[in-house]
Amino acid sequence: MFNPAETIAGLPHLPGVYRMLNAAGDVLYVGKALDLRKRVASYFQKQEGASPRIELMLAQVAAVETTVTRSEAEALLLESNLIKALAPRYNILFRDDKSYPYLVVTGHRFPRLGFHRGPLEARHRYFGPFPNAGAVRESIQLIQKVFHLRTCEDTVFAHRSRPCLLHQIRRCTAPCVGLIDEASYASDVAGAALLLSGGEDEVIEQFAARMDDAAGRMAYEEAAVYRDRVAALRKVRERQFVSGQGGDADVIACGQAGGVVCVNLVMIRGGHHLGDRNFFPRNADGLPEAEILEAFALQHYREHAVPATLVAGAVTAGEALEQWLAERAGRTVRLVTRARNAQRAWLEMARRNAGLGAAQRLGMQATQEARLTALQRALDLPDGAQRIECFDVSHTMGEAMVASCVVYDRSTFQKSDYRRFNIAVQRDPARPAPADREPPGGEGAPAPRTGVTPGDDYAAMRDALTRRYRRIVAGEGRLPDLVLIDGGAGQLAVAGEVFADLGLTDVPVVAVAKGPQRKPGLEQLIALGHGGPLVLAPDDPALHLIQSIRDEAHRFAIEGHRGRRARARSTSPLEAIAGVGAKRRQKLLARFGGLRGLLAASADELASVEGVSRTLAERIYNELH
């Protein structure tokens, strides 16, 4: 039995990290402390109004492990690393697996203005990050309108012989055909960088001076150009809720509604509000705002860029967090917990957005729960049914067949549980396999799947279901409470055979068949082992839930199919032939004028190409036919 008193008595009055473990040795919670003994002891003291989450966790604690650190900041870093590595069940956990977009000004002779997502290269200049792609594109449009920088790709830029449409509508100065010299274009690039860095007033002053100079020279058309640029910049400034003093800052605030917690992140770059994003953590209900915001800062800035200033309503370990952020950024970072003037306005806006986000998520959850309850009633499912998996198949006349599996659980889509299955198709009988190619896996390996007939949706569905639930039967996952199949009676019969073969006779399976006119709202539900189809009313919440899950499976399958098809069409069939490297491919394609000519060539004609033996020519011919 775990004795908290003995454990606490052996803890030092030093900073460090503690880990609470259950009887199986799994880490339930990771926390930091300025004084390990006092912090751990506080959990086991009788407290009124303790969080149900904490009470449930303490009932499972079988051991407490600690690690002493030199400072609270070091404890903060270790806590962050352990939370990321272990993902403890009772810690506040944020999910943000998306990369943030940037606006890039390339390092070319005539730099290109563009959208960028991914690793940053030293030879280019990046501005951001932005909270979403829309904010980047809006900024690109503003820069085009004011500075007329090019946005075309390098391949297009290098082969232009006359100005494009963007030049005609006054969005580009056409450096591709020499209508602007390098020095003037560089001046526009410098102005754009100054604007993106927060020097809006300075840019307006420069344009105003050029406008006056042009007017003094009676160059009224030139003056009108600068007048329009100044007007565009002033319109942008008028849209800003608050005008900052330049610089980059992030503002984080927390809102709660009915057990739903939302953290709103506002991004300010160059004194301008670029947008915001909401985050909904797990295990944060009922916790103080300071603890939630600190957990967010630790997890978010571990993966993303740290701004010069972070404005937060409150945090539990301000100095340690500020030091940790500075170490992450490699420069000084200012943590502001008592905001004033413009920063206070930003913080109030973030709090309001966080509250609205929590209320909206609460409403969505209520709607989803009502839909799930209606589905349980319509299909006679048990009250505890939560997890739904849906399958769909996508292909183009049998090409690049892909099956999808999407998962709906706990009133939302669980995208980390999604799976795609590439369906192997049968070889053309007239196209023999290469004699010198061994089967994958080597001697003793299981025989590879022979594949399905191209376009056979039933066989593709059988393949996907078998691969999915064979693993679950082997203990590698959790069985769903309901399986939806996008299709009719044929697909349902295939699913019934697969589940019978695997011994899964107690999992409800329902086919979602399009109605007679294939219109939304006329779907027919065919349950495995039941009578005729069930038709729900078009406004039935249960049907709305089924439609949303079916549509998500359809979207996920089409996305995978298109990607697989694009990869296949961008790959030469010669690349898969053993003995045909880059030089031989080049010689073959040059000799016959491309793939079409190569396909029309005989084995004798192939053997006439330099470096291609008779044996290799026959192999190439067989592979291509």
Coordinates of C-alpha atoms in Angstrom, one line a residue:
M1 CA 0.0 0.0 0.0
F2 CA 1.2 3.5 -0.8
N3 CA 1.9 5.6 2.3
P4 CA 2.0 9.3 1.4
A5 CA 3.5 10.3 4.8
E6 CA 6.6 8.1 4.3
T7 CA 7.2 9.4 0.8
I8 CA 6.8 13.1 1.8
A9 CA 9.1 12.7 4.8
G10 CA 11.9 11.7 2.4
L11 CA 11.5 14.6 0.1
P12 CA 13.8 17.6 0.2
H13 CA 12.9 21.3 0.4
L14 CA 14.5 21.9 -3.0
P15 CA 13.2 22.8 -6.5
G16 CA 12.5 19.9 -8.8
V17 CA 10.0 17.8 -10.7
Y18 CA 7.6 15.2 -9.3
R19 CA 5.9 12.3 -11.1
M20 CA 2.9 10.4 -9.8
L21 CA 2.6 6.8 -10.9
N22 CA -0.1 4.2 -10.7
A23 CA 0.3 0.5 -9.7
A24 CA 1.3 -0.4 -13.3
G25 CA 4.1 2.2 -13.3
D26 CA 2.3 4.5 -15.7
V27 CA 2.9 8.2 -15.1
L28 CA -0.3 9.9 -14.2
Y29 CA 0.9 13.4 -13.6
V30 CA 4.1 15.5 -13.9
G31 CA 4.5 18.7 -12.0
K32 CA 7.2 21.2 -11.0
A33 CA 7.8 22.7 -7.6
L34 CA 9.9 25.3 -5.9
D35 CA 9.8 23.2 -2.8
L36 CA 9.2 19.5 -3.5
R37 CA 8.2 18.5 0.0
K38 CA 5.6 21.3 0.4
R39 CA 4.2 20.8 -3.1
V40 CA 3.7 17.1 -2.9
A41 CA 2.4 17.3 0.6
S42 CA -0.3 19.7 -0.5
Y43 CA -2.0 17.0 -2.6
F44 CA -2.5 14.7 0.4
Q45 CA -3.9 17.3 2.8
K46 CA -7.6 17.4 3.3
Q47 CA -9.0 20.3 1.2
E48 CA -12.6 21.3 0.7
G49 CA -13.7 21.7 -2.8
A50 CA -10.9 19.8 -4.4
S51 CA -11.1 19.1 -8.1
P52 CA -12.8 15.8 -9.0
R53 CA -10.0 15.2 -11.5
I54 CA -7.3 15.5 -8.7
E55 CA -9.3 13.2 -6.4
L56 CA -9.6 10.6 -9.1
M57 CA -5.9 10.8 -9.8
L58 CA -4.9 10.5 -6.1
A59 CA -7.0 7.4 -5.8
Q60 CA -4.8 5.7 -8.4
V61 CA -1.4 6.9 -7.1
A62 CA 0.9 4.1 -6.0
A63 CA 4.2 5.9 -6.0
V64 CA 5.8 9.3 -6.3
E65 CA 9.1 9.9 -8.0
T66 CA 11.1 13.2 -7.9
T67 CA 14.0 14.8 -9.6
V68 CA 15.9 17.6 -7.9
T69 CA 17.0 20.5 -10.1
R70 CA 19.2 23.6 -9.5
S71 CA 16.4 26.1 -10.1
E72 CA 12.8 26.6 -10.8
A73 CA 13.5 27.5 -14.4
E74 CA 15.4 24.2 -14.8
A75 CA 12.4 22.4 -13.2
L76 CA 10.1 24.1 -15.7
L77 CA 12.3 22.9 -18.6
L78 CA 12.3 19.3 -17.3
E79 CA 8.6 19.4 -16.7
S80 CA 8.0 20.5 -20.3
N81 CA 10.2 17.7 -21.7
L82 CA 8.5 15.0 -19.6
I83 CA 5.0 16.2 -20.5
K84 CA 5.9 16.1 -24.2
A85 CA 7.5 12.6 -23.9
L86 CA 5.0 10.9 -21.6
A87 CA 1.7 12.8 -22.2
P88 CA 0.4 12.0 -18.7
R89 CA -3.3 11.4 -18.4
Y90 CA -4.0 14.1 -15.8
N91 CA -1.8 16.9 -17.1
I92 CA -3.2 19.8 -19.1
L93 CA -2.5 18.9 -22.7
F94 CA -2.8 21.1 -25.7
R95 CA -2.8 19.8 -29.3
D96 CA -1.3 22.0 -32.0
D97 CA 0.2 19.8 -34.6
K98 CA -0.2 22.4 -37.4
S99 CA 2.7 24.5 -38.6
Y100 CA 2.2 28.3 -38.8
P101 CA 2.5 30.1 -42.2
Y102 CA 5.0 32.9 -42.9
L103 CA 5.3 35.6 -45.5
V104 CA 8.6 35.2 -47.3
V105 CA 10.6 37.7 -49.3
T106 CA 13.1 35.6 -51.2
G107 CA 16.8 36.4 -51.6
H108 CA 16.8 36.6 -55.4
R109 CA 18.1 39.5 -57.5
F110 CA 14.4 40.5 -57.9
P111 CA 12.9 39.1 -54.7
R112 CA 9.6 37.2 -54.8
L113 CA 6.8 37.8 -52.3
G114 CA 5.1 34.6 -51.3
F115 CA 3.4 32.3 -48.9
H116 CA 5.6 29.8 -47.0
R117 CA 5.0 27.0 -44.6
G118 CA 7.8 24.7 -43.4
P119 CA 11.5 25.0 -42.6
L120 CA 13.1 28.5 -42.8
E121 CA 16.1 29.1 -45.0
A122 CA 18.8 31.6 -44.1
R123 CA 19.0 33.1 -47.6
H124 CA 15.4 34.4 -47.4
R125 CA 13.6 36.8 -45.1
Y126 CA 10.5 35.7 -43.3
F127 CA 7.8 37.7 -41.6
G128 CA 5.4 36.1 -39.1
P129 CA 4.3 33.6 -38.1
F130 CA 0.7 34.3 -38.9
P131 CA -2.2 32.5 -37.2
N132 CA -3.7 31.3 -40.5
A133 CA -3.2 31.3 -44.2
G134 CA -5.8 33.9 -44.8
A135 CA -3.8 36.5 -42.8
V136 CA -0.8 35.8 -45.0
R137 CA -2.7 36.2 -48.2
E138 CA -4.3 39.4 -47.0
S139 CA -0.8 40.8 -46.3
I140 CA 0.4 39.7 -49.7
Q141 CA -2.4 41.5 -51.4
L142 CA -1.6 44.7 -49.4
I143 CA 2.1 44.6 -50.3
Q144 CA 1.1 44.0 -54.0
K145 CA -1.2 46.9 -54.0
V146 CA 1.3 49.3 -52.3
F147 CA 4.8 48.1 -53.6
H148 CA 3.9 46.0 -56.7
L149 CA 6.3 43.2 -55.9
R150 CA 6.3 40.0 -58.0
T151 CA 4.6 36.9 -56.7
C152 CA 5.2 34.5 -59.6
E153 CA 7.3 31.4 -59.3
D154 CA 10.9 31.5 -60.5
T155 CA 10.2 29.2 -63.5
V156 CA 7.5 31.6 -64.7
F157 CA 9.6 34.7 -64.0
A158 CA 12.6 33.4 -66.0
H159 CA 10.5 32.7 -69.2
R160 CA 8.3 35.7 -69.5
S161 CA 8.5 37.6 -72.8
R162 CA 5.9 40.2 -72.0
P163 CA 4.2 41.6 -68.8
C164 CA 1.5 39.5 -67.2
L165 CA -2.0 40.5 -66.1
L166 CA -0.8 41.6 -62.7
H167 CA 1.2 44.3 -64.3
Q168 CA -1.8 45.5 -66.3
I169 CA -3.9 45.9 -63.1
R170 CA -1.0 47.7 -61.3
R171 CA 0.0 44.9 -58.9
C172 CA 3.5 44.2 -60.3
T173 CA 6.2 46.4 -61.8
A174 CA 7.2 43.6 -64.3
P175 CA 10.8 43.1 -63.4
C176 CA 10.6 39.9 -65.5
V177 CA 10.8 42.0 -68.7
G178 CA 13.0 44.8 -67.4
L179 CA 10.3 47.5 -66.9
I180 CA 11.9 48.4 -63.6
D181 CA 15.6 48.6 -62.7
E182 CA 17.2 46.6 -59.9
A183 CA 17.8 49.6 -57.7
S184 CA 14.2 50.8 -57.9
Y185 CA 12.9 47.3 -57.2
A186 CA 15.2 46.9 -54.2
S187 CA 13.8 50.2 -52.9
D188 CA 10.3 48.8 -53.1
V189 CA 11.4 45.6 -51.3
A190 CA 13.0 47.6 -48.5
G191 CA 9.8 49.6 -48.1
A192 CA 7.7 46.4 -47.9
A193 CA 10.1 45.0 -45.3
L194 CA 9.8 48.2 -43.3
L195 CA 6.0 48.0 -43.4
L196 CA 6.0 44.4 -42.3
S197 CA 8.3 45.3 -39.5
G198 CA 6.0 47.9 -38.1
G199 CA 7.3 51.1 -39.8
E200 CA 3.9 52.0 -41.3
D201 CA 4.1 55.7 -40.3
E202 CA 7.6 56.0 -41.8
V203 CA 6.4 54.4 -45.1
I204 CA 3.5 56.8 -45.3
E205 CA 5.8 59.8 -44.7
Q206 CA 8.1 58.5 -47.5
F207 CA 5.2 58.1 -49.9
A208 CA 3.7 61.5 -49.0
A209 CA 7.1 63.2 -49.7
R210 CA 7.4 61.5 -53.1
M211 CA 3.8 62.5 -53.9
D212 CA 4.6 66.2 -53.1
D213 CA 7.8 66.0 -55.1
A214 CA 6.0 64.5 -58.1
A215 CA 3.2 67.1 -57.9
G216 CA 5.9 69.9 -57.7
R217 CA 7.3 68.5 -61.0
M218 CA 3.8 68.4 -62.4
A219 CA 4.1 64.6 -62.8
Y220 CA 0.5 64.2 -61.7
E221 CA 0.1 60.6 -62.8
E222 CA 3.1 59.6 -60.6
A223 CA 1.7 61.7 -57.8
A224 CA -1.6 59.8 -58.1
V225 CA 0.2 56.5 -57.7
Y226 CA 1.7 57.6 -54.4
R227 CA -1.6 59.1 -53.3
D228 CA -3.3 55.7 -53.8
R229 CA -0.6 53.9 -51.9
V230 CA -1.0 56.2 -48.9
A231 CA -4.8 55.8 -49.0
A232 CA -4.4 52.0 -49.0
L233 CA -2.1 52.1 -46.0
R234 CA -4.4 54.4 -44.0
K235 CA -7.3 52.1 -44.7
V236 CA -5.4 49.2 -43.2
R237 CA -4.5 51.3 -40.1
E238 CA -8.1 52.3 -39.6
R239 CA -9.1 48.6 -39.4
Q240 CA -6.8 48.0 -36.5
F241 CA -8.5 47.7 -33.2
V242 CA -5.5 49.2 -31.4
S243 CA -2.4 50.8 -32.9
G244 CA 0.7 49.4 -31.3
Q245 CA 4.1 50.9 -31.1
G246 CA 5.7 48.3 -33.3
G247 CA 7.5 45.1 -32.4
D248 CA 6.2 41.5 -32.1
A249 CA 4.1 40.2 -29.3
D250 CA 1.7 37.3 -28.5
V251 CA -1.2 37.7 -26.2
I252 CA -2.8 34.7 -24.4
A253 CA -5.9 34.7 -22.3
C254 CA -8.2 32.0 -20.9
G255 CA -12.0 31.7 -20.9
Q256 CA -14.3 29.0 -19.5
A257 CA -17.9 28.0 -20.0
G258 CA -19.8 25.0 -18.6
G259 CA -16.6 22.9 -18.1
V260 CA -15.1 23.9 -21.5
V261 CA -11.8 25.7 -21.4
C262 CA -10.5 27.9 -24.2
V263 CA -7.1 29.6 -24.6
N264 CA -7.1 32.4 -27.2
L265 CA -3.7 33.3 -28.8
V266 CA -3.5 36.7 -30.4
M267 CA -0.5 37.4 -32.8
I268 CA 0.8 40.9 -33.1
R269 CA 3.5 41.6 -35.6
G270 CA 4.9 45.0 -36.2
G271 CA 2.2 46.5 -34.0
H272 CA -0.6 45.0 -36.1
H273 CA -3.1 42.4 -35.2
L274 CA -2.6 39.5 -37.6
G275 CA -5.4 37.3 -36.2
D276 CA -6.0 34.8 -33.4
R277 CA -6.5 31.1 -32.8
N278 CA -8.4 29.2 -30.2
F279 CA -7.0 26.1 -28.3
F280 CA -9.1 23.7 -26.2
P281 CA -6.9 21.7 -23.7
R282 CA -7.7 18.5 -22.1
N283 CA -7.9 18.1 -18.3
A284 CA -8.1 21.8 -17.6
D285 CA -11.7 22.1 -16.3
G286 CA -11.8 23.9 -12.9
L287 CA -8.2 24.8 -12.8
P288 CA -7.0 28.4 -12.3
E289 CA -6.2 30.6 -15.3
A290 CA -2.6 31.0 -14.3
E291 CA -1.9 27.3 -14.3
I292 CA -3.7 26.8 -17.7
L293 CA -1.8 29.7 -19.3
E294 CA 1.6 28.5 -18.0
A295 CA 0.9 25.0 -19.4
F296 CA 0.0 26.5 -22.7
A297 CA 3.1 28.7 -22.9
L298 CA 5.3 25.7 -22.1
Q299 CA 3.8 23.4 -24.7
H300 CA 3.1 25.9 -27.5
Y301 CA 6.5 27.7 -27.5
R302 CA 8.4 24.4 -27.3
E303 CA 7.3 23.9 -30.9
H304 CA 6.8 27.4 -32.2
A305 CA 8.7 30.7 -32.5
V306 CA 8.9 32.8 -29.3
P307 CA 8.0 36.5 -29.8
A308 CA 9.9 39.4 -28.2
T309 CA 6.9 40.0 -25.8
L310 CA 4.4 37.7 -24.3
V311 CA 1.4 39.2 -22.7
A312 CA -0.6 36.9 -20.3
G313 CA -3.2 37.5 -17.7
A314 CA -1.4 35.6 -15.0
V315 CA 1.1 32.8 -14.6
T316 CA 2.3 30.8 -11.6
A317 CA 6.0 31.1 -12.1
G318 CA 6.6 34.3 -14.0
E319 CA 10.4 34.7 -13.6
A320 CA 11.1 31.1 -14.4
L321 CA 8.8 31.1 -17.4
E322 CA 10.5 34.3 -18.7
Q323 CA 13.9 32.7 -18.3
W324 CA 12.8 29.5 -20.1
L325 CA 11.3 31.5 -23.0
A326 CA 14.5 33.5 -23.3
E327 CA 16.5 30.3 -23.5
R328 CA 14.2 28.9 -26.2
A329 CA 14.4 32.1 -28.2
G330 CA 18.1 32.7 -27.7
R331 CA 17.5 36.4 -26.8
T332 CA 15.7 38.5 -24.2
V333 CA 12.0 37.9 -23.9
R334 CA 9.7 40.1 -21.9
L335 CA 6.8 38.5 -20.1
V336 CA 4.0 41.0 -19.3
T337 CA 1.4 40.1 -16.6
R338 CA 0.3 43.6 -15.8
A339 CA -0.7 45.0 -19.2
R340 CA -1.2 48.7 -19.8
N341 CA -2.4 50.9 -22.7
A342 CA -2.4 49.1 -26.0
Q343 CA -1.3 45.8 -24.5
R344 CA -4.2 45.9 -22.0
A345 CA -6.6 46.5 -25.0
W346 CA -5.2 43.4 -26.7
L347 CA -5.5 41.3 -23.5
E348 CA -9.1 42.3 -23.0
M349 CA -9.9 41.4 -26.6
A350 CA -8.2 38.0 -26.2
R351 CA -10.2 37.3 -23.0
R352 CA -13.4 38.2 -24.8
N353 CA -12.5 35.9 -27.7
A354 CA -11.6 33.1 -25.3
G355 CA -14.9 33.4 -23.6
L356 CA -16.8 33.3 -26.9
G357 CA -14.7 30.4 -28.1
A358 CA -15.5 28.4 -24.9
A359 CA -19.3 29.2 -25.2
Q360 CA -19.3 28.2 -28.9
R361 CA -17.5 24.9 -28.2
L362 CA -20.0 24.2 -25.4
G363 CA -22.9 24.7 -27.8
M364 CA -21.3 22.5 -30.4
Q365 CA -20.8 19.7 -27.8
A366 CA -24.4 20.0 -26.8
T367 CA -25.5 19.7 -30.4
Q368 CA -23.2 16.7 -31.0
E369 CA -24.4 15.0 -27.9
A370 CA -28.0 15.5 -29.0
R371 CA -27.2 14.0 -32.4
L372 CA -25.4 11.0 -30.8
T373 CA -28.4 10.4 -28.4
A374 CA -30.7 10.5 -31.4
L375 CA -28.5 8.0 -33.3
Q376 CA -28.4 5.6 -30.3
R377 CA -32.2 5.7 -30.2
A378 CA -32.7 5.3 -34.0
L379 CA -30.3 2.3 -34.3
D380 CA -31.1 0.8 -30.9
L381 CA -27.5 1.2 -29.7
P382 CA -26.5 1.1 -26.0
D383 CA -26.4 4.4 -24.1
G384 CA -22.6 4.2 -23.7
A385 CA -22.0 3.9 -27.5
Q386 CA -19.5 6.6 -28.4
R387 CA -16.9 5.4 -31.0
I388 CA -18.0 5.3 -34.6
E389 CA -15.8 4.2 -37.5
C390 CA -16.8 4.8 -41.1
F391 CA -15.2 3.4 -44.3
D392 CA -15.3 4.6 -47.9
V393 CA -13.4 3.7 -51.2
S394 CA -12.2 6.2 -53.8
H395 CA -10.7 5.7 -57.2
T396 CA -10.8 6.9 -60.8
M397 CA -11.9 4.0 -63.1
G398 CA -9.9 1.6 -60.9
E399 CA -6.8 3.8 -60.8
A400 CA -5.1 4.6 -57.4
M401 CA -7.7 2.8 -55.2
V402 CA -7.7 4.1 -51.7
A403 CA -10.0 3.2 -48.8
S404 CA -10.4 5.5 -45.8
C405 CA -11.4 4.9 -42.2
V406 CA -12.4 7.9 -40.1
V407 CA -13.1 7.8 -36.3
Y408 CA -15.8 9.8 -34.4
D409 CA -15.4 9.5 -30.6
R410 CA -16.3 11.6 -27.6
S411 CA -18.5 13.9 -29.7
T412 CA -15.7 14.9 -32.2
F413 CA -13.6 13.5 -35.0
Q414 CA -10.4 11.8 -33.7
K415 CA -8.0 12.7 -36.6
S416 CA -5.1 10.9 -35.0
D417 CA -7.0 7.6 -35.3
Y418 CA -7.7 8.1 -39.1
R419 CA -6.3 5.5 -41.4
R420 CA -5.9 5.1 -45.2
F421 CA -5.4 1.8 -47.0
N422 CA -3.8 1.8 -50.4
I423 CA -5.5 -1.0 -52.3
A424 CA -3.2 -3.2 -54.4
V425 CA -4.6 -4.1 -57.8
Q426 CA -4.0 -7.3 -59.8
R427 CA -1.4 -7.3 -62.5
D428 CA -2.5 -7.4 -66.1
P429 CA -2.2 -11.1 -67.0
A430 CA -0.5 -10.1 -70.3
R431 CA 2.2 -8.3 -68.4
P432 CA 4.5 -10.9 -66.8
A433 CA 6.5 -10.1 -63.7
P434 CA 10.3 -9.6 -64.1
A435 CA 12.1 -13.0 -63.8
D436 CA 14.9 -11.5 -61.8
R437 CA 12.8 -9.7 -59.2
E438 CA 12.4 -11.5 -55.9
P439 CA 9.1 -11.3 -54.0
P440 CA 9.2 -8.8 -51.2
G441 CA 10.3 -10.1 -47.8
G442 CA 12.7 -12.7 -49.1
E443 CA 12.5 -16.5 -48.5
G444 CA 10.0 -17.6 -45.8
A445 CA 8.1 -14.3 -45.8
P446 CA 4.3 -14.4 -46.2
A447 CA 3.1 -14.2 -49.7
P448 CA 2.2 -10.7 -50.8
R449 CA -1.5 -9.8 -51.4
T450 CA -2.5 -10.7 -54.9
G451 CA -4.5 -7.5 -55.2
V452 CA -8.1 -6.8 -56.3
T453 CA -9.5 -6.2 -59.8
P454 CA -9.3 -2.5 -60.6
G455 CA -12.6 -0.8 -59.8
D456 CA -13.9 -3.7 -57.6
D457 CA -15.3 -1.7 -54.7
Y458 CA -16.5 -4.8 -52.9
A459 CA -13.0 -6.4 -52.9
A460 CA -11.4 -3.0 -51.9
M461 CA -13.8 -2.7 -49.0
R462 CA -13.0 -6.3 -47.9
D463 CA -9.3 -5.6 -48.0
A464 CA -9.6 -2.4 -45.9
L465 CA -11.9 -4.0 -43.3
T466 CA -9.8 -7.1 -43.0
R467 CA -6.6 -5.1 -42.5
R468 CA -8.2 -2.7 -40.0
Y469 CA -9.9 -5.3 -37.7
R470 CA -7.4 -8.1 -37.9
R471 CA -5.1 -5.8 -36.0
I472 CA -7.8 -4.9 -33.5
V473 CA -8.6 -8.5 -32.9
A474 CA -4.9 -9.1 -32.2
G475 CA -5.1 -6.5 -29.4
E476 CA -3.6 -3.4 -31.2
G477 CA -6.6 -1.2 -30.8
R478 CA -10.1 -0.6 -29.6
L479 CA -13.3 -2.0 -31.1
P480 CA -15.8 0.6 -32.2
D481 CA -19.4 0.8 -31.0
L482 CA -20.7 1.2 -34.5
V483 CA -19.2 0.7 -38.0
L484 CA -20.6 2.7 -40.9
I485 CA -20.0 1.6 -44.5
D486 CA -20.5 4.1 -47.4
G487 CA -22.4 1.9 -49.8
G488 CA -25.3 -0.4 -50.2
A489 CA -26.3 -4.0 -49.6
G490 CA -23.3 -5.3 -51.5
Q491 CA -20.7 -3.5 -49.4
L492 CA -22.7 -4.5 -46.2
A493 CA -22.6 -8.2 -47.2
V494 CA -18.8 -8.0 -47.6
A495 CA -18.5 -6.4 -44.2
G496 CA -20.7 -9.1 -42.7
E497 CA -18.4 -11.8 -44.2
V498 CA -15.2 -10.1 -42.9
F499 CA -16.6 -9.6 -39.4
A500 CA -17.8 -13.3 -39.3
D501 CA -14.4 -14.5 -40.3
L502 CA -12.8 -12.5 -37.6
G503 CA -15.3 -13.5 -35.0
L504 CA -16.7 -10.0 -34.5
T505 CA -20.4 -10.8 -34.3
D506 CA -21.4 -8.3 -31.7
V507 CA -20.3 -5.1 -33.5
P508 CA -23.2 -3.2 -35.2
V509 CA -22.6 -2.6 -38.9
V510 CA -24.7 -0.2 -40.9
A511 CA -24.4 0.7 -44.6
V512 CA -25.3 4.2 -45.6
A513 CA -26.8 3.9 -49.1
K514 CA -27.7 6.9 -51.2
G515 CA -31.4 7.2 -51.9
P516 CA -33.2 6.7 -55.2
Q517 CA -32.3 10.2 -56.4
R518 CA -28.9 10.3 -54.6
K519 CA -29.9 13.5 -52.8
P520 CA -28.8 14.4 -49.2
G521 CA -31.6 13.6 -46.8
L522 CA -32.9 10.6 -48.7
E523 CA -30.2 8.2 -47.4
Q524 CA -31.2 4.6 -46.5
L525 CA -29.6 2.8 -43.6
I526 CA -29.2 -0.9 -43.9
A527 CA -28.2 -2.7 -40.7
L528 CA -26.4 -6.0 -40.8
G529 CA -28.8 -8.8 -39.7
H530 CA -31.9 -6.7 -39.8
G531 CA -34.8 -6.4 -42.3
G532 CA -35.4 -3.7 -44.8
P533 CA -33.8 -0.3 -45.0
L534 CA -34.4 2.4 -42.4
V535 CA -35.2 5.9 -43.7
L536 CA -34.8 8.8 -41.3
A537 CA -36.5 12.2 -41.7
P538 CA -34.3 14.8 -43.4
D539 CA -34.2 16.9 -40.3
D540 CA -33.5 14.0 -37.9
P541 CA -30.3 14.8 -35.8
A542 CA -29.2 11.2 -36.1
L543 CA -29.2 11.5 -39.9
H544 CA -27.2 14.7 -39.7
L545 CA -24.5 13.0 -37.6
I546 CA -24.4 10.1 -40.0
Q547 CA -24.1 12.5 -43.0
S548 CA -21.2 14.4 -41.4
I549 CA -19.3 11.2 -40.6
R550 CA -19.9 9.8 -44.1
D551 CA -18.9 13.1 -45.7
E552 CA -15.7 13.1 -43.7
A553 CA -14.8 9.6 -44.7
H554 CA -15.5 10.6 -48.3
R555 CA -13.3 13.6 -48.1
F556 CA -10.5 11.7 -46.5
A557 CA -10.6 8.9 -49.2
I558 CA -10.7 11.4 -52.1
E559 CA -7.7 13.3 -50.6
G560 CA -5.7 10.1 -50.4
H561 CA -6.8 9.0 -53.8
R562 CA -5.8 12.3 -55.4
G563 CA -2.4 12.2 -53.7
R564 CA -1.7 8.7 -54.8
R565 CA -2.8 9.4 -58.4
A566 CA -0.7 12.5 -58.6
R567 CA 2.4 10.6 -57.4
A568 CA 1.8 7.8 -59.9
R569 CA 1.4 10.3 -62.8
S570 CA 4.5 12.2 -61.9
T571 CA 6.6 9.1 -61.8
S572 CA 8.0 7.5 -64.9
P573 CA 7.3 3.7 -65.3
L574 CA 11.0 3.4 -66.2
E575 CA 12.0 4.2 -62.6
A576 CA 10.6 0.9 -61.3
I577 CA 12.6 -1.2 -63.8
A578 CA 15.8 -2.8 -62.4
G579 CA 18.9 -1.9 -64.4
V580 CA 17.4 1.4 -65.8
G581 CA 19.1 4.3 -64.2
A582 CA 18.9 8.0 -64.9
K583 CA 21.3 8.0 -67.8
R584 CA 19.6 5.1 -69.6
R585 CA 16.2 6.6 -69.0
Q586 CA 17.4 9.8 -70.6
K587 CA 18.8 8.0 -73.6
L588 CA 15.6 5.9 -74.1
L589 CA 13.3 8.9 -73.9
A590 CA 15.5 11.0 -76.2
R591 CA 15.8 8.1 -78.7
F592 CA 12.0 7.6 -79.0
G593 CA 10.8 11.1 -78.3
G594 CA 9.1 10.5 -75.0
L595 CA 7.1 7.8 -73.2
R596 CA 4.5 7.4 -76.0
G597 CA 7.2 6.5 -78.6
L598 CA 8.9 4.2 -76.1
L599 CA 5.6 2.3 -75.6
A600 CA 5.3 1.9 -79.4
A601 CA 8.9 0.5 -79.7
S602 CA 9.6 -3.2 -80.1
A603 CA 12.2 -5.1 -78.0
D604 CA 14.6 -5.0 -81.0
E605 CA 14.3 -1.2 -81.3
L606 CA 14.9 -0.9 -77.6
A607 CA 18.0 -3.1 -77.9
S608 CA 19.4 -0.7 -80.5
V609 CA 19.8 2.1 -77.9
E610 CA 23.4 2.5 -76.6
G611 CA 23.9 0.8 -73.2
V612 CA 20.7 -1.4 -73.5
S613 CA 21.4 -5.1 -73.9
R614 CA 19.0 -7.6 -75.4
T615 CA 18.1 -9.0 -72.0
L616 CA 17.4 -5.5 -70.6
A617 CA 15.4 -4.5 -73.7
E618 CA 13.1 -7.5 -73.2
R619 CA 12.7 -6.7 -69.5
I620 CA 11.8 -3.1 -70.3
Y621 CA 9.4 -4.2 -73.0
N622 CA 7.7 -6.7 -70.7
E623 CA 7.4 -4.1 -67.9
L624 CA 5.9 -1.5 -70.1
H625 CA 3.4 -3.9 -71.7

